[in-house]
Every structure is written in C-alpha cells, then in structure tokens.
Coordinates of N, CA, C and O in Angstrom, one line a residue:
M1 N 80.0 44.5 19.6 CA 80.2 45.5 20.6 C 80.9 46.7 20.0 O 82.0 46.5 19.4
P2 N 80.4 47.9 20.1 CA 81.0 49.1 19.5 C 82.4 49.4 20.2 O 82.6 49.2 21.4
N3 N 83.3 49.8 19.3 CA 84.6 50.2 19.9 C 84.6 51.7 20.2 O 83.6 52.4 19.9
F4 N 85.7 52.2 20.7 CA 85.8 53.6 21.1 C 85.5 54.6 20.0 O 84.6 55.5 20.2
P5 N 86.1 54.5 18.8 CA 85.7 55.5 17.8 C 84.3 55.5 17.4 O 83.7 56.6 17.3
T6 N 83.7 54.4 17.3 CA 82.3 54.3 17.0 C 81.4 54.9 18.1 O 80.5 55.6 17.8
R7 N 81.7 54.5 19.3 CA 81.0 55.0 20.5 C 81.1 56.5 20.6 O 80.1 57.2 20.8
L8 N 82.3 57.0 20.4 CA 82.5 58.5 20.5 C 81.6 59.2 19.5 O 81.0 60.2 19.8
K9 N 81.7 58.8 18.3 CA 80.9 59.4 17.2 C 79.4 59.4 17.5 O 78.7 60.3 17.3
E10 N 79.0 58.2 17.9 CA 77.5 58.0 18.2 C 77.1 59.0 19.3 O 76.1 59.6 19.2
L11 N 77.9 59.1 20.4 CA 77.6 60.0 21.5 C 77.6 61.4 21.0 O 76.7 62.2 21.4
R12 N 78.6 61.8 20.2 CA 78.6 63.2 19.8 C 77.4 63.6 18.9 O 76.8 64.6 19.1
I13 N 77.1 62.7 18.0 CA 76.0 62.9 17.1 C 74.6 63.0 17.9 O 73.8 63.8 17.7
K14 N 74.5 62.0 18.8 CA 73.2 61.9 19.6 C 73.0 63.2 20.4 O 71.9 63.7 20.5
K15 N 74.1 63.7 21.0 CA 74.0 64.9 21.8 C 74.1 66.2 20.9 O 74.0 67.3 21.4
Q16 N 74.3 66.0 19.6 CA 74.3 67.1 18.6 C 75.4 68.1 19.0 O 75.2 69.4 19.0
V17 N 76.6 67.6 19.2 CA 77.8 68.4 19.6 C 78.7 68.5 18.4 O 79.1 67.5 17.8
P18 N 78.9 69.7 17.9 CA 79.8 69.9 16.7 C 81.2 69.4 17.1 O 81.7 69.5 18.3
Q19 N 82.0 68.9 16.1 CA 83.4 68.5 16.4 C 84.2 69.6 17.0 O 85.0 69.4 17.9
Q20 N 84.0 70.8 16.5 CA 84.8 72.0 17.1 C 84.6 72.2 18.5 O 85.5 72.4 19.3
Q21 N 83.3 72.1 19.0 CA 83.0 72.3 20.4 C 83.6 71.2 21.2 O 84.2 71.5 22.3
L22 N 83.6 69.9 20.8 CA 84.1 68.8 21.5 C 85.7 68.9 21.6 O 86.3 68.7 22.6
A23 N 86.2 69.3 20.4 CA 87.7 69.5 20.4 C 88.1 70.6 21.4 O 89.1 70.4 22.1
D24 N 87.4 71.7 21.4 CA 87.7 72.8 22.3 C 87.6 72.3 23.8 O 88.5 72.6 24.6
L25 N 86.6 71.5 24.1 CA 86.5 70.9 25.5 C 87.8 70.1 25.8 O 88.2 70.2 27.0
L26 N 88.3 69.4 24.9 CA 89.4 68.5 25.1 C 90.7 69.3 25.0 O 91.8 68.7 25.4
G27 N 90.7 70.5 24.4 CA 91.9 71.2 24.2 C 92.8 70.6 23.1 O 94.0 70.6 23.1
I28 N 92.1 70.1 22.0 CA 92.7 69.5 20.9 C 92.2 70.2 19.6 O 91.2 70.9 19.7
S29 N 92.8 69.9 18.5 CA 92.3 70.4 17.2 C 91.1 69.5 16.7 O 91.0 68.3 17.2
T30 N 90.4 70.0 15.8 CA 89.3 69.2 15.2 C 89.9 68.1 14.4 O 89.3 67.0 14.4
R31 N 91.0 68.3 13.9 CA 91.7 67.2 13.1 C 92.0 66.0 14.1 O 91.8 64.9 13.7
A32 N 92.5 66.3 15.3 CA 92.8 65.3 16.2 C 91.6 64.5 16.6 O 91.5 63.3 16.7
L33 N 90.5 65.3 16.8 CA 89.2 64.6 17.1 C 88.7 63.7 16.0 O 88.2 62.6 16.2
R34 N 88.9 64.2 14.8 CA 88.5 63.3 13.6 C 89.4 62.0 13.7 O 88.9 61.0 13.3
F35 N 90.6 62.1 14.0 CA 91.5 60.9 14.2 C 90.9 60.0 15.2 O 90.9 58.8 15.1
Y36 N 90.4 60.5 16.3 CA 89.8 59.7 17.4 C 88.6 58.9 16.8 O 88.4 57.8 17.1
E37 N 87.8 59.6 16.0 CA 86.6 59.0 15.4 C 86.9 58.1 14.3 O 86.0 57.3 13.9
D38 N 88.1 58.2 13.7 CA 88.4 57.4 12.5 C 89.4 56.2 12.9 O 90.0 55.7 12.0
V39 N 89.6 56.0 14.1 CA 90.5 54.9 14.6 C 92.0 55.1 14.5 O 92.8 54.3 14.7
S40 N 92.4 56.3 14.0 CA 93.8 56.6 13.8 C 94.5 56.9 15.1 O 95.7 56.8 15.1
R41 N 93.8 57.4 16.1 CA 94.5 57.8 17.3 C 93.5 57.6 18.5 O 92.3 57.5 18.3
E42 N 94.1 57.5 19.7 CA 93.3 57.4 20.9 C 93.7 58.5 21.9 O 94.9 58.8 22.0
P43 N 92.8 59.1 22.6 CA 93.1 60.1 23.6 C 93.9 59.5 24.8 O 93.8 58.3 25.1
K44 N 94.6 60.4 25.5 CA 95.2 60.0 26.7 C 94.1 59.8 27.8 O 93.0 60.2 27.5
I45 N 94.4 59.3 28.9 CA 93.4 59.0 29.9 C 92.7 60.2 30.3 O 91.5 60.2 30.6
E46 N 93.4 61.4 30.4 CA 92.7 62.6 30.8 C 91.6 63.0 29.8 O 90.6 63.4 30.2
G47 N 91.9 62.8 28.5 CA 90.9 63.0 27.5 C 89.7 62.1 27.6 O 88.5 62.5 27.5
L48 N 90.0 60.8 27.9 CA 88.9 59.8 28.1 C 88.0 60.2 29.3 O 86.8 60.1 29.2
I49 N 88.6 60.7 30.3 CA 87.8 61.1 31.5 C 87.0 62.3 31.2 O 85.8 62.3 31.5
K50 N 87.5 63.3 30.5 CA 86.7 64.4 30.1 C 85.6 64.0 29.2 O 84.5 64.5 29.4
L51 N 85.8 63.1 28.3 CA 84.7 62.7 27.4 C 83.6 61.9 28.2 O 82.5 62.2 28.0
A52 N 84.1 61.0 29.1 CA 83.1 60.3 29.9 C 82.3 61.2 30.7 O 81.0 61.1 30.8
D53 N 82.9 62.2 31.3 CA 82.2 63.2 32.1 C 81.2 64.0 31.3 O 80.1 64.3 31.6
F54 N 81.7 64.5 30.1 CA 80.9 65.3 29.2 C 79.6 64.6 28.8 O 78.5 65.2 28.8
F55 N 79.8 63.3 28.4 CA 78.7 62.6 27.9 C 77.9 61.8 29.0 O 76.9 61.1 28.8
S56 N 78.4 62.0 30.3 CA 77.7 61.3 31.4 C 77.7 59.8 31.2 O 76.6 59.2 31.4
V57 N 78.8 59.2 30.8 CA 78.9 57.7 30.7 C 80.1 57.3 31.4 O 81.0 58.1 31.8
T58 N 80.2 56.0 31.7 CA 81.4 55.4 32.3 C 82.5 55.2 31.3 O 82.3 55.2 30.1
L59 N 83.7 55.1 31.8 CA 84.8 54.9 30.9 C 84.7 53.5 30.2 O 85.0 53.4 29.0
D60 N 84.2 52.5 30.9 CA 83.9 51.2 30.3 C 83.0 51.3 29.1 O 83.2 50.8 28.1
Y61 N 81.9 52.1 29.3 CA 81.0 52.3 28.2 C 81.6 53.0 27.0 O 81.5 52.6 25.9
L62 N 82.4 54.0 27.3 CA 83.0 54.8 26.3 C 84.0 54.0 25.4 O 84.0 54.2 24.2
V63 N 84.7 53.1 26.1 CA 85.7 52.3 25.3 C 85.1 51.0 24.8 O 85.8 50.2 24.2
G64 N 83.8 50.8 25.1 CA 83.2 49.6 24.5 C 83.3 48.3 25.4 O 83.1 47.2 24.9
R65 N 83.5 48.5 26.7 CA 83.6 47.3 27.6 C 82.2 47.1 28.2 O 81.5 48.1 28.4
K66 N 81.9 45.9 28.6 CA 80.7 45.6 29.2 C 80.7 45.9 30.7 O 81.7 45.9 31.3

C-alpha cells in the first residue's frame, strides 16, 4: 500500500502539476514540498485537506489508508 509521500508524488505527476504550482497552492516553498515527497516532513491537516481537494481524492486515499 503506497504511503503519503509516494501517493503525493504519483498524483502530482499524473496530473502534470509542477512542484512550484503545488507549493504555491499550499503556501509553502518548493523545498518543503520536496520534503513531503521524500518522507522528511508531513503537512499539517490544513495542507492535507488542500491536497485532497486539489487532487479530488479522499484524505484516506491520500495518506494510503484503505
């Protein structure tokens, strides 16, 4: 089962969204977004909600829960 960093990167690539655009949406730096995709950091709940809304997925799906 994919974890959050893997799922986030897969969704971003599938939707062809540059890291800068997604970082701008979240109000974070591209460096912070890279940390999310590299397992070094996790977003706060507000960021998770924005990501789930942006990609039209559930929070459970985004974080790798069934």
